[in-house]
Amino acid sequence: MSQAIMEKYGEARLPRYTSYPTAPHFAPLEDKSVYSNWLCAIPGGERTSVYLHIPFCRSMCWYCGCHTTITERDRPILDYLDVLHQEIELVAKTRGRSFSVGEIHFGGGTPTIIKPGEFVSLMDALRSRLGFADQVNTAVEIDPRTLTEEMAAALGQSGVTRASLGVQSFDPVVQKAINRIQSVETTSLAVENLRKAGVSALNFDLIYGLPFQTVESCVATVEAAVGLRPDRLAVFGYAHIPTFKKHQRMIDEAALPDAAQRSAQAEAIADALVAAGYERIGLDHFALPGDELALAQRDGRLHRNFQGYTTDNCSTLVGLGASSIGKYVQGYIQNEVPPGLYAGRVASGELAAAKGYSLTAEDRFRAELIERVMCDFSVDIAAIASRHGFEPQAVLEGNAVLDELKKDGLISIDNDVVRVEERYRFIVRSVASAFDAYFGKSARTFSKAA
């Protein structure tokens, strides 16, 4: 890859496009009845997703970009869980009938910071108050450093089907620089306990672009990770945004790799994973050939949501907890972000919605273009335009971003089909931005393309 292309596109700050429009374009929700109306409008029996946010950790990882609070005491967590149960009750009463929940994702923070019995109680509340579909897929994000054997057993008892383990890097030098000390042995024990409890579908999260990280240390981390044989791995580039996440100021910026080094790390990780038998999924995921994510990519059924690449094809995602975002046919709803404001709203008997966005016909058209190019690295603009009642020229004519990408040889455009050249996969978010009518109209700082 030429240095000129890397310099031109590798440093670009772009959204990850886990939603469209992206969250910075959500606005304060003046009419709170919108949320209740959308909840009630979900068709009966339609399979629905639920996301629960647990915004607590025992210590701060300095690279973290999540909404989380550090606490050494259990009281704030218990108080939050009480509010979460109240919100589940409010949502259930507002809906007035079963949601037919088929997909559940616990995120954070550290969801497994709560006690085993508290997790079982949460799952029981979801089952009894919201209602489950015949088959339920439940995923939980886990910090292996704090996962106990008892908690792993509770996850299995509650029907958890997938666990996502944060690894990031096994390099001790990198771990010290990001304030996250986690040995291979600690991770291996968590894997052993989860599998013993019946939670056999495992994801690992890795990060490149961290301070003091090298191609060699990235490959060594991959070798240790694949030795534990997770079904999937997500490989993200570190987004250094200390103006928004003040704890990132603890990271030595001089130790961060430049765009060319980040790209070399990303490709080295990808090559090592492919050599180990994993298939590349979209921009930054990898899966064993028999995994459902790999099968979905082959069949054109891959989707993208707030958790990244997924097989979840539900039209509705109900967000529960502080800062959580829900997606509905009509648009997006985001809860109050600060846990205190969230708790106050729920305690007063109100749904916790703070921001929202109502989708237009054009938003839906552009959202599908973005999702397909992010998932497939190609998009048939004419076919999608026809489904949404638009002309392909609406996004092709006068599109300076696409024209520039084509001139640089990174994409091809034939018969209204845009394709990303295989060796330039890393610029797919640049292609997605070409379909984003709002990009550049927010002060938000996004992550680098490479």
GROMACS .gro file of C-alpha atoms in nm:
model
  450
    1MET     CA    1   0.000   0.000   0.000
    2SER     CA    2   0.140   0.339  -0.097
    3GLN     CA    3   0.247   0.583   0.170
    4ALA     CA    4   0.044   0.854  -0.006
    5ILE     CA    5  -0.281   0.655   0.026
    6MET     CA    6  -0.212   0.581   0.392
    7GLU     CA    7  -0.136   0.943   0.468
    8LYS     CA    8  -0.446   1.061   0.282
    9TYR     CA    9  -0.699   0.818   0.428
   10GLY     CA   10  -0.544   0.652   0.733
   11GLU     CA   11  -0.569   0.958   0.956
   12ALA     CA   12  -0.929   1.041   0.860
   13ARG     CA   13  -1.162   1.068   1.162
   14LEU     CA   14  -1.478   0.876   1.075
   15PRO     CA   15  -1.781   0.725   1.251
   16ARG     CA   16  -1.788   0.350   1.306
   17TYR     CA   17  -2.136   0.348   1.150
   18THR     CA   18  -2.303   0.121   1.403
   19SER     CA   19  -2.611   0.339   1.343
   20TYR     CA   20  -2.730   0.594   1.089
   21PRO     CA   21  -2.761   0.876   1.161
   22THR     CA   22  -2.489   0.845   1.424
   23ALA     CA   23  -2.557   0.931   1.790
   24PRO     CA   24  -2.417   1.289   1.780
   25HIS     CA   25  -2.715   1.381   1.562
   26PHE     CA   26  -2.974   1.273   1.819
   27ALA     CA   27  -3.162   1.569   1.969
   28PRO     CA   28  -3.333   1.633   2.306
   29LEU     CA   29  -3.667   1.456   2.310
   30GLU     CA   30  -3.926   1.727   2.364
   31ASP     CA   31  -4.230   1.501   2.326
   32LYS     CA   32  -4.171   1.212   2.566
   33SER     CA   33  -4.484   1.033   2.440
   34VAL     CA   34  -4.293   0.945   2.123
   35TYR     CA   35  -4.106   0.671   2.310
   36SER     CA   36  -4.416   0.512   2.460
   37ASN     CA   37  -4.591   0.528   2.123
   38TRP     CA   38  -4.301   0.348   1.956
   39LEU     CA   39  -4.297   0.079   2.225
   40CYS     CA   40  -4.667   0.015   2.176
   41ALA     CA   41  -4.635   0.008   1.797
   42ILE     CA   42  -4.404  -0.295   1.789
   43PRO     CA   43  -4.607  -0.569   1.615
   44GLY     CA   44  -4.722  -0.847   1.845
   45GLY     CA   45  -4.508  -1.160   1.825
   46GLU     CA   46  -4.226  -0.981   1.641
   47ARG     CA   47  -3.886  -1.099   1.761
   48THR     CA   48  -3.724  -0.812   1.954
   49SER     CA   49  -3.374  -0.732   2.085
   50VAL     CA   50  -3.292  -0.587   2.428
   51TYR     CA   51  -2.970  -0.415   2.537
   52LEU     CA   52  -2.892  -0.360   2.908
   53HIS     CA   53  -2.615  -0.123   3.014
   54ILE     CA   54  -2.431  -0.182   3.343
   55PRO     CA   55  -2.211   0.131   3.377
   56PHE     CA   56  -1.968   0.021   3.650
   57CYS     CA   57  -1.612  -0.107   3.668
   58ARG     CA   58  -1.370  -0.170   3.957
   59SER     CA   59  -1.087   0.018   3.784
   60MET     CA   60  -1.048   0.242   3.480
   61CYS     CA   61  -0.874   0.113   3.168
   62TRP     CA   62  -0.719   0.427   3.024
   63TYR     CA   63  -0.808   0.342   2.662
   64CYS     CA   64  -1.178   0.304   2.746
   65GLY     CA   65  -1.437   0.494   2.542
   66CYS     CA   66  -1.747   0.358   2.721
   67HIS     CA   67  -1.991   0.529   2.958
   68THR     CA   68  -1.876   0.379   3.287
   69THR     CA   69  -1.825   0.471   3.654
   70ILE     CA   70  -1.550   0.340   3.881
   71THR     CA   71  -1.662   0.212   4.220
   72GLU     CA   72  -1.501  -0.006   4.485
   73ARG     CA   73  -1.828  -0.026   4.678
   74ASP     CA   74  -2.130  -0.241   4.595
   75ARG     CA   75  -2.394   0.007   4.714
   76PRO     CA   76  -2.402   0.221   4.396
   77ILE     CA   77  -2.432  -0.096   4.188
   78LEU     CA   78  -2.720  -0.230   4.400
   79ASP     CA   79  -2.899   0.104   4.381
   80TYR     CA   80  -2.858   0.106   4.004
   81LEU     CA   81  -2.995  -0.248   3.975
   82ASP     CA   82  -3.305  -0.140   4.171
   83VAL     CA   83  -3.360   0.136   3.916
   84LEU     CA   84  -3.302  -0.102   3.626
   85HIS     CA   85  -3.571  -0.334   3.763
   86GLN     CA   86  -3.803  -0.033   3.790
   87GLU     CA   87  -3.730   0.063   3.429
   88ILE     CA   88  -3.807  -0.291   3.312
   89GLU     CA   89  -4.141  -0.263   3.496
   90LEU     CA   90  -4.215   0.079   3.340
   91VAL     CA   91  -4.137  -0.046   2.989
   92ALA     CA   92  -4.350  -0.357   3.043
   93LYS     CA   93  -4.647  -0.152   3.166
   94THR     CA   94  -4.611   0.094   2.878
   95ARG     CA   95  -4.606  -0.185   2.623
   96GLY     CA   96  -4.890  -0.376   2.790
   97ARG     CA   97  -4.810  -0.704   2.615
   98SER     CA   98  -4.518  -0.936   2.541
   99PHE     CA   99  -4.218  -0.810   2.347
  100SER     CA  100  -4.117  -1.161   2.234
  101VAL     CA  101  -3.754  -1.093   2.325
  102GLY     CA  102  -3.521  -1.308   2.116
  103GLU     CA  103  -3.185  -1.131   2.149
  104ILE     CA  104  -3.033  -0.991   2.472
  105HIS     CA  105  -2.699  -0.816   2.512
  106PHE     CA  106  -2.548  -0.707   2.845
  107GLY     CA  107  -2.288  -0.433   2.798
  108GLY     CA  108  -2.094  -0.188   3.009
  109GLY     CA  109  -1.883  -0.113   3.195
  110THR     CA  110  -1.854  -0.461   3.336
  111PRO     CA  111  -2.191  -0.643   3.345
  112THR     CA  112  -2.043  -0.926   3.552
  113ILE     CA  113  -1.954  -0.680   3.828
  114ILE     CA  114  -2.294  -0.770   3.973
  115LYS     CA  115  -2.338  -1.077   4.192
  116PRO     CA  116  -2.453  -1.413   4.047
  117GLY     CA  117  -2.795  -1.394   4.216
  118GLU     CA  118  -2.846  -1.039   4.090
  119PHE     CA  119  -2.781  -1.149   3.732
  120VAL     CA  120  -3.026  -1.438   3.765
  121SER     CA  121  -3.283  -1.195   3.906
  122LEU     CA  122  -3.237  -0.959   3.610
  123MET     CA  123  -3.289  -1.240   3.362
  124ASP     CA  124  -3.599  -1.355   3.553
  125ALA     CA  125  -3.739  -0.999   3.535
  126LEU     CA  126  -3.680  -0.980   3.162
  127ARG     CA  127  -3.848  -1.316   3.112
  128SER     CA  128  -4.149  -1.251   3.334
  129ARG     CA  129  -4.214  -0.883   3.255
  130LEU     CA  130  -4.106  -0.844   2.891
  131GLY     CA  131  -4.166  -1.195   2.764
  132PHE     CA  132  -3.931  -1.422   2.571
  133ALA     CA  133  -3.951  -1.573   2.224
  134ASP     CA  134  -3.923  -1.951   2.183
  135GLN     CA  135  -3.548  -1.919   2.132
  136VAL     CA  136  -3.337  -1.654   2.306
  137ASN     CA  137  -2.975  -1.566   2.233
  138THR     CA  138  -2.810  -1.391   2.528
  139ALA     CA  139  -2.464  -1.233   2.514
  140VAL     CA  140  -2.265  -1.083   2.802
  141GLU     CA  141  -1.949  -0.869   2.796
  142ILE     CA  142  -1.695  -0.995   3.050
  143ASP     CA  143  -1.377  -0.873   3.218
  144PRO     CA  144  -1.186  -1.200   3.274
  145ARG     CA  145  -0.996  -1.042   3.565
  146THR     CA  146  -1.309  -1.030   3.781
  147LEU     CA  147  -1.509  -1.330   3.657
  148THR     CA  148  -1.563  -1.586   3.933
  149GLU     CA  149  -1.651  -1.952   3.891
  150GLU     CA  150  -1.982  -1.880   4.066
  151MET     CA  151  -2.066  -1.601   3.820
  152ALA     CA  152  -1.981  -1.822   3.524
  153ALA     CA  153  -2.219  -2.085   3.664
  154ALA     CA  154  -2.494  -1.823   3.704
  155LEU     CA  155  -2.450  -1.718   3.341
  156GLY     CA  156  -2.493  -2.077   3.230
  157GLN     CA  157  -2.792  -2.125   3.461
  158SER     CA  158  -2.956  -1.813   3.314
  159GLY     CA  159  -2.927  -1.936   2.958
  160VAL     CA  160  -2.642  -1.712   2.840
  161THR     CA  161  -2.535  -1.839   2.499
  162ARG     CA  162  -2.236  -1.614   2.421
  163ALA     CA  163  -1.968  -1.436   2.621
  164SER     CA  164  -1.744  -1.157   2.493
  165LEU     CA  165  -1.413  -1.136   2.679
  166GLY     CA  166  -1.200  -0.823   2.683
  167VAL     CA  167  -0.838  -0.908   2.607
  168GLN     CA  168  -0.699  -0.606   2.416
  169SER     CA  169  -0.330  -0.707   2.445
  170PHE     CA  170  -0.127  -0.968   2.631
  171ASP     CA  171   0.191  -0.756   2.612
  172PRO     CA  172   0.287  -0.661   2.974
  173VAL     CA  173   0.440  -0.332   2.856
  174VAL     CA  174   0.120  -0.232   2.677
  175GLN     CA  175  -0.093  -0.351   2.968
  176LYS     CA  176   0.095  -0.130   3.210
  177ALA     CA  177   0.058   0.168   2.976
  178ILE     CA  178  -0.322   0.126   2.959
  179ASN     CA  179  -0.373   0.030   3.327
  180ARG     CA  180  -0.506  -0.317   3.250
  181ILE     CA  181  -0.293  -0.604   3.380
  182GLN     CA  182  -0.437  -0.934   3.255
  183SER     CA  183  -0.236  -1.252   3.207
  184VAL     CA  184  -0.302  -1.529   2.959
  185GLU     CA  185  -0.357  -1.759   3.259
  186THR     CA  186  -0.633  -1.532   3.398
  187THR     CA  187  -0.807  -1.529   3.060
  188SER     CA  188  -0.766  -1.904   3.021
  189LEU     CA  189  -0.928  -1.966   3.361
  190ALA     CA  190  -1.227  -1.749   3.263
  191VAL     CA  191  -1.261  -1.945   2.938
  192GLU     CA  192  -1.243  -2.274   3.127
  193ASN     CA  193  -1.511  -2.168   3.378
  194LEU     CA  194  -1.744  -2.041   3.106
  195ARG     CA  195  -1.718  -2.356   2.899
  196LYS     CA  196  -1.767  -2.570   3.209
  197ALA     CA  197  -2.085  -2.373   3.279
  198GLY     CA  198  -2.216  -2.439   2.927
  199VAL     CA  199  -2.134  -2.098   2.778
  200SER     CA  200  -1.935  -2.232   2.485
  201ALA     CA  201  -1.970  -1.954   2.224
  202LEU     CA  202  -1.688  -1.711   2.302
  203ASN     CA  203  -1.567  -1.381   2.153
  204PHE     CA  204  -1.238  -1.206   2.226
  205ASP     CA  205  -1.185  -0.831   2.186
  206LEU     CA  206  -0.840  -0.716   2.073
  207ILE     CA  207  -0.714  -0.361   2.019
  208TYR     CA  208  -0.430  -0.228   1.804
  209GLY     CA  209  -0.284   0.122   1.805
  210LEU     CA  210  -0.221   0.118   2.181
  211PRO     CA  211   0.083   0.282   2.343
  212PHE     CA  212   0.410   0.090   2.297
  213GLN     CA  213   0.231  -0.167   2.080
  214THR     CA  214   0.430  -0.323   1.795
  215VAL     CA  215   0.354  -0.560   1.510
  216GLU     CA  216   0.546  -0.830   1.698
  217SER     CA  217   0.348  -0.785   2.021
  218CYS     CA  218   0.020  -0.784   1.825
  219VAL     CA  219   0.107  -1.115   1.660
  220ALA     CA  220   0.216  -1.263   1.996
  221THR     CA  221  -0.122  -1.162   2.143
  222VAL     CA  222  -0.302  -1.331   1.853
  223GLU     CA  223  -0.101  -1.651   1.901
  224ALA     CA  224  -0.192  -1.663   2.270
  225ALA     CA  225  -0.557  -1.580   2.196
  226VAL     CA  226  -0.610  -1.843   1.926
  227GLY     CA  227  -0.457  -2.098   2.158
  228LEU     CA  228  -0.780  -2.062   2.360
  229ARG     CA  229  -0.981  -2.103   2.037
  230PRO     CA  230  -1.259  -1.843   2.068
  231ASP     CA  231  -1.528  -1.866   1.799
  232ARG     CA  232  -1.494  -1.498   1.709
  233LEU     CA  233  -1.260  -1.206   1.757
  234ALA     CA  234  -1.326  -0.835   1.720
  235VAL     CA  235  -1.017  -0.628   1.640
  236PHE     CA  236  -1.058  -0.254   1.698
  237GLY     CA  237  -0.827   0.039   1.646
  238TYR     CA  238  -0.775   0.247   1.959
  239ALA     CA  239  -0.954   0.584   1.935
  240HIS     CA  240  -0.756   0.848   2.123
  241ILE     CA  241  -1.003   1.125   2.210
  242PRO     CA  242  -0.878   1.275   2.540
  243THR     CA  243  -1.094   1.585   2.494
  244PHE     CA  244  -1.402   1.362   2.539
  245LYS     CA  245  -1.256   1.089   2.761
  246LYS     CA  246  -1.035   1.270   3.010
  247HIS     CA  247  -0.886   0.950   3.157
  248GLN     CA  248  -0.719   0.893   2.818
  249ARG     CA  249  -0.486   1.179   2.914
  250MET     CA  250  -0.306   0.921   3.127
  251ILE     CA  251  -0.183   0.763   2.803
  252ASP     CA  252   0.152   0.882   2.671
  253GLU     CA  253   0.067   1.022   2.327
  254ALA     CA  254   0.431   0.998   2.222
  255ALA     CA  255   0.406   0.619   2.264
  256LEU     CA  256   0.110   0.588   2.025
  257PRO     CA  257   0.183   0.440   1.679
  258ASP     CA  258   0.129   0.654   1.370
  259ALA     CA  259  -0.114   0.571   1.088
  260ALA     CA  260   0.132   0.353   0.899
  261GLN     CA  261   0.221   0.158   1.214
  262ARG     CA  262  -0.147   0.117   1.304
  263SER     CA  263  -0.218  -0.018   0.956
  264ALA     CA  264   0.075  -0.260   0.979
  265GLN     CA  265  -0.052  -0.384   1.316
  266ALA     CA  266  -0.408  -0.430   1.186
  267GLU     CA  267  -0.291  -0.625   0.882
  268ALA     CA  268  -0.049  -0.837   1.086
  269ILE     CA  269  -0.331  -0.933   1.322
  270ALA     CA  270  -0.561  -1.011   1.027
  271ASP     CA  271  -0.297  -1.224   0.854
  272ALA     CA  272  -0.224  -1.416   1.175
  273LEU     CA  273  -0.592  -1.485   1.238
  274VAL     CA  274  -0.655  -1.597   0.881
  275ALA     CA  275  -0.351  -1.825   0.904
  276ALA     CA  276  -0.501  -1.970   1.223
  277GLY     CA  277  -0.822  -2.063   1.038
  278TYR     CA  278  -1.045  -1.761   1.098
  279GLU     CA  279  -1.239  -1.581   0.824
  280ARG     CA  280  -1.244  -1.201   0.792
  281ILE     CA  281  -1.589  -1.067   0.869
  282GLY     CA  282  -1.656  -0.713   0.754
  283LEU     CA  283  -1.405  -0.451   0.862
  284ASP     CA  284  -1.285  -0.573   1.200
  285HIS     CA  285  -1.435  -0.910   1.299
  286PHE     CA  286  -1.305  -1.265   1.250
  287ALA     CA  287  -1.486  -1.596   1.294
  288LEU     CA  288  -1.428  -1.967   1.256
  289PRO     CA  289  -1.575  -2.099   0.928
  290GLY     CA  290  -1.862  -2.282   1.100
  291ASP     CA  291  -1.962  -1.985   1.316
  292GLU     CA  292  -2.299  -1.824   1.239
  293LEU     CA  293  -2.129  -1.491   1.169
  294ALA     CA  294  -1.921  -1.648   0.891
  295LEU     CA  295  -2.225  -1.825   0.749
  296ALA     CA  296  -2.423  -1.501   0.754
  297GLN     CA  297  -2.150  -1.318   0.562
  298ARG     CA  298  -2.143  -1.586   0.294
  299ASP     CA  299  -2.523  -1.571   0.259
  300GLY     CA  300  -2.544  -1.189   0.258
  301ARG     CA  301  -2.726  -1.191   0.594
  302LEU     CA  302  -2.465  -0.998   0.793
  303HIS     CA  303  -2.589  -0.693   0.985
  304ARG     CA  304  -2.431  -0.414   1.186
  305ASN     CA  305  -2.559  -0.259   1.508
  306PHE     CA  306  -2.425  -0.095   1.824
  307GLN     CA  307  -2.240  -0.416   1.916
  308GLY     CA  308  -2.066  -0.432   1.575
  309TYR     CA  309  -2.119  -0.707   1.317
  310THR     CA  310  -2.404  -0.939   1.407
  311THR     CA  311  -2.657  -1.195   1.286
  312ASP     CA  312  -2.930  -1.014   1.479
  313ASN     CA  313  -3.190  -0.908   1.222
  314CYS     CA  314  -3.451  -0.773   1.464
  315SER     CA  315  -3.618  -0.448   1.356
  316THR     CA  316  -3.645  -0.331   1.717
  317LEU     CA  317  -3.381  -0.291   1.987
  318VAL     CA  318  -3.505  -0.180   2.330
  319GLY     CA  319  -3.234  -0.003   2.531
  320LEU     CA  320  -3.239  -0.033   2.911
  321GLY     CA  321  -3.010   0.144   3.157
  322ALA     CA  322  -2.825   0.474   3.166
  323SER     CA  323  -2.698   0.594   2.823
  324SER     CA  324  -2.846   0.294   2.639
  325ILE     CA  325  -2.975   0.347   2.286
  326GLY     CA  326  -3.278   0.175   2.140
  327LYS     CA  327  -3.361   0.140   1.773
  328TYR     CA  328  -3.715   0.129   1.639
  329VAL     CA  329  -3.869   0.127   1.295
  330GLN     CA  330  -3.953   0.493   1.353
  331GLY     CA  331  -3.610   0.603   1.482
  332TYR     CA  332  -3.374   0.603   1.781
  333ILE     CA  333  -3.420   0.664   2.154
  334GLN     CA  334  -3.136   0.727   2.399
  335ASN     CA  335  -3.174   0.717   2.777
  336GLU     CA  336  -3.029   0.978   3.011
  337VAL     CA  337  -2.651   0.929   3.016
  338PRO     CA  338  -2.553   1.024   3.377
  339PRO     CA  339  -2.668   0.743   3.610
  340GLY     CA  340  -2.805   1.002   3.856
  341LEU     CA  341  -3.031   1.168   3.599
  342TYR     CA  342  -3.137   0.827   3.469
  343ALA     CA  343  -3.228   0.713   3.822
  344GLY     CA  344  -3.419   1.032   3.895
  345ARG     CA  345  -3.632   0.998   3.584
  346VAL     CA  346  -3.719   0.636   3.652
  347ALA     CA  347  -3.785   0.700   4.024
  348SER     CA  348  -4.042   0.963   3.923
  349GLY     CA  349  -4.226   0.700   3.721
  350GLU     CA  350  -4.108   0.825   3.381
  351LEU     CA  351  -3.942   0.642   3.097
  352ALA     CA  352  -3.576   0.750   3.094
  353ALA     CA  353  -3.562   0.870   2.732
  354ALA     CA  354  -3.357   1.189   2.693
  355LYS     CA  355  -3.272   1.210   2.323
  356GLY     CA  356  -3.417   1.075   2.005
  357TYR     CA  357  -3.423   1.087   1.630
  358SER     CA  358  -3.713   1.022   1.389
  359LEU     CA  359  -3.599   0.860   1.066
  360THR     CA  360  -3.696   1.003   0.730
  361ALA     CA  361  -3.741   0.800   0.411
  362GLU     CA  362  -3.403   0.927   0.292
  363ASP     CA  363  -3.239   0.825   0.622
  364ARG     CA  364  -3.362   0.468   0.573
  365PHE     CA  365  -3.231   0.464   0.218
  366ARG     CA  366  -2.889   0.589   0.319
  367ALA     CA  367  -2.880   0.362   0.626
  368GLU     CA  368  -2.919   0.054   0.408
  369LEU     CA  369  -2.649   0.174   0.169
  370ILE     CA  370  -2.411   0.223   0.462
  371GLU     CA  371  -2.492  -0.109   0.628
  372ARG     CA  372  -2.445  -0.305   0.307
  373VAL     CA  373  -2.113  -0.148   0.215
  374MET     CA  374  -1.988  -0.191   0.574
  375CYS     CA  375  -2.092  -0.559   0.572
  376ASP     CA  376  -2.027  -0.663   0.210
  377PHE     CA  377  -1.764  -0.413   0.082
  378SER     CA  378  -1.994  -0.359  -0.213
  379VAL     CA  379  -2.336  -0.205  -0.254
  380ASP     CA  380  -2.590  -0.219  -0.537
  381ILE     CA  381  -2.714   0.137  -0.521
  382ALA     CA  382  -2.976   0.091  -0.794
  383ALA     CA  383  -3.138  -0.207  -0.621
  384ILE     CA  384  -3.152  -0.035  -0.282
  385ALA     CA  385  -3.270   0.294  -0.435
  386SER     CA  386  -3.554   0.108  -0.607
  387ARG     CA  387  -3.669  -0.048  -0.281
  388HIS     CA  388  -3.681   0.292  -0.112
  389GLY     CA  389  -3.831   0.491  -0.399
  390PHE     CA  390  -3.519   0.689  -0.486
  391GLU     CA  391  -3.301   0.725  -0.795
  392PRO     CA  392  -2.937   0.607  -0.779
  393GLN     CA  393  -2.828   0.950  -0.898
  394ALA     CA  394  -2.948   1.092  -0.567
  395VAL     CA  395  -2.626   0.965  -0.406
  396LEU     CA  396  -2.401   0.912  -0.709
  397GLU     CA  397  -2.415   1.239  -0.899
  398GLY     CA  398  -2.184   1.508  -0.769
  399ASN     CA  399  -2.057   1.280  -0.490
  400ALA     CA  400  -1.709   1.425  -0.436
  401VAL     CA  401  -1.607   1.154  -0.186
  402LEU     CA  402  -1.688   0.867  -0.424
  403ASP     CA  403  -1.525   1.051  -0.713
  404GLU     CA  404  -1.204   1.096  -0.513
  405LEU     CA  405  -1.199   0.734  -0.395
  406LYS     CA  406  -1.249   0.614  -0.753
  407LYS     CA  407  -0.978   0.847  -0.886
  408ASP     CA  408  -0.736   0.705  -0.628
  409GLY     CA  409  -0.819   0.348  -0.738
  410LEU     CA  410  -0.969   0.243  -0.405
  411ILE     CA  411  -1.317   0.165  -0.537
  412SER     CA  412  -1.485   0.077  -0.864
  413ILE     CA  413  -1.829   0.192  -0.980
  414ASP     CA  414  -1.997  -0.020  -1.249
  415ASN     CA  415  -2.369  -0.024  -1.330
  416ASP     CA  416  -2.441   0.166  -1.008
  417VAL     CA  417  -2.258  -0.095  -0.799
  418VAL     CA  418  -1.981   0.039  -0.575
  419ARG     CA  419  -1.707  -0.208  -0.478
  420VAL     CA  420  -1.417  -0.159  -0.240
  421GLU     CA  421  -1.089  -0.303  -0.363
  422GLU     CA  422  -0.987  -0.594  -0.138
  423ARG     CA  423  -0.647  -0.451  -0.045
  424TYR     CA  424  -0.810  -0.125   0.064
  425ARG     CA  425  -1.065  -0.269   0.307
  426PHE     CA  426  -0.955  -0.020   0.572
  427ILE     CA  427  -1.113   0.271   0.378
  428VAL     CA  428  -1.466   0.123   0.388
  429ARG     CA  429  -1.574   0.382   0.645
  430SER     CA  430  -1.465   0.650   0.400
  431VAL     CA  431  -1.697   0.489   0.143
  432ALA     CA  432  -1.978   0.478   0.400
  433SER     CA  433  -1.925   0.847   0.473
  434ALA     CA  434  -1.996   0.919   0.105
  435PHE     CA  435  -2.356   0.815   0.171
  436ASP     CA  436  -2.382   1.006   0.500
  437ALA     CA  437  -2.578   1.327   0.448
  438TYR     CA  438  -2.487   1.451   0.797
  439PHE     CA  439  -2.114   1.382   0.807
  440GLY     CA  440  -1.915   1.694   0.882
  441LYS     CA  441  -2.211   1.867   1.043
  442SER     CA  442  -2.117   1.770   1.400
  443ALA     CA  443  -1.835   1.884   1.627
  444ARG     CA  444  -1.791   1.526   1.745
  445THR     CA  445  -1.442   1.374   1.705
  446PHE     CA  446  -1.447   1.022   1.562
  447SER     CA  447  -1.189   0.742   1.548
  448LYS     CA  448  -0.921   0.710   1.282
  449ALA     CA  449  -0.996   0.509   0.969
  450ALA     CA  450  -0.688   0.291   1.017
   0.00000   0.00000   0.00000
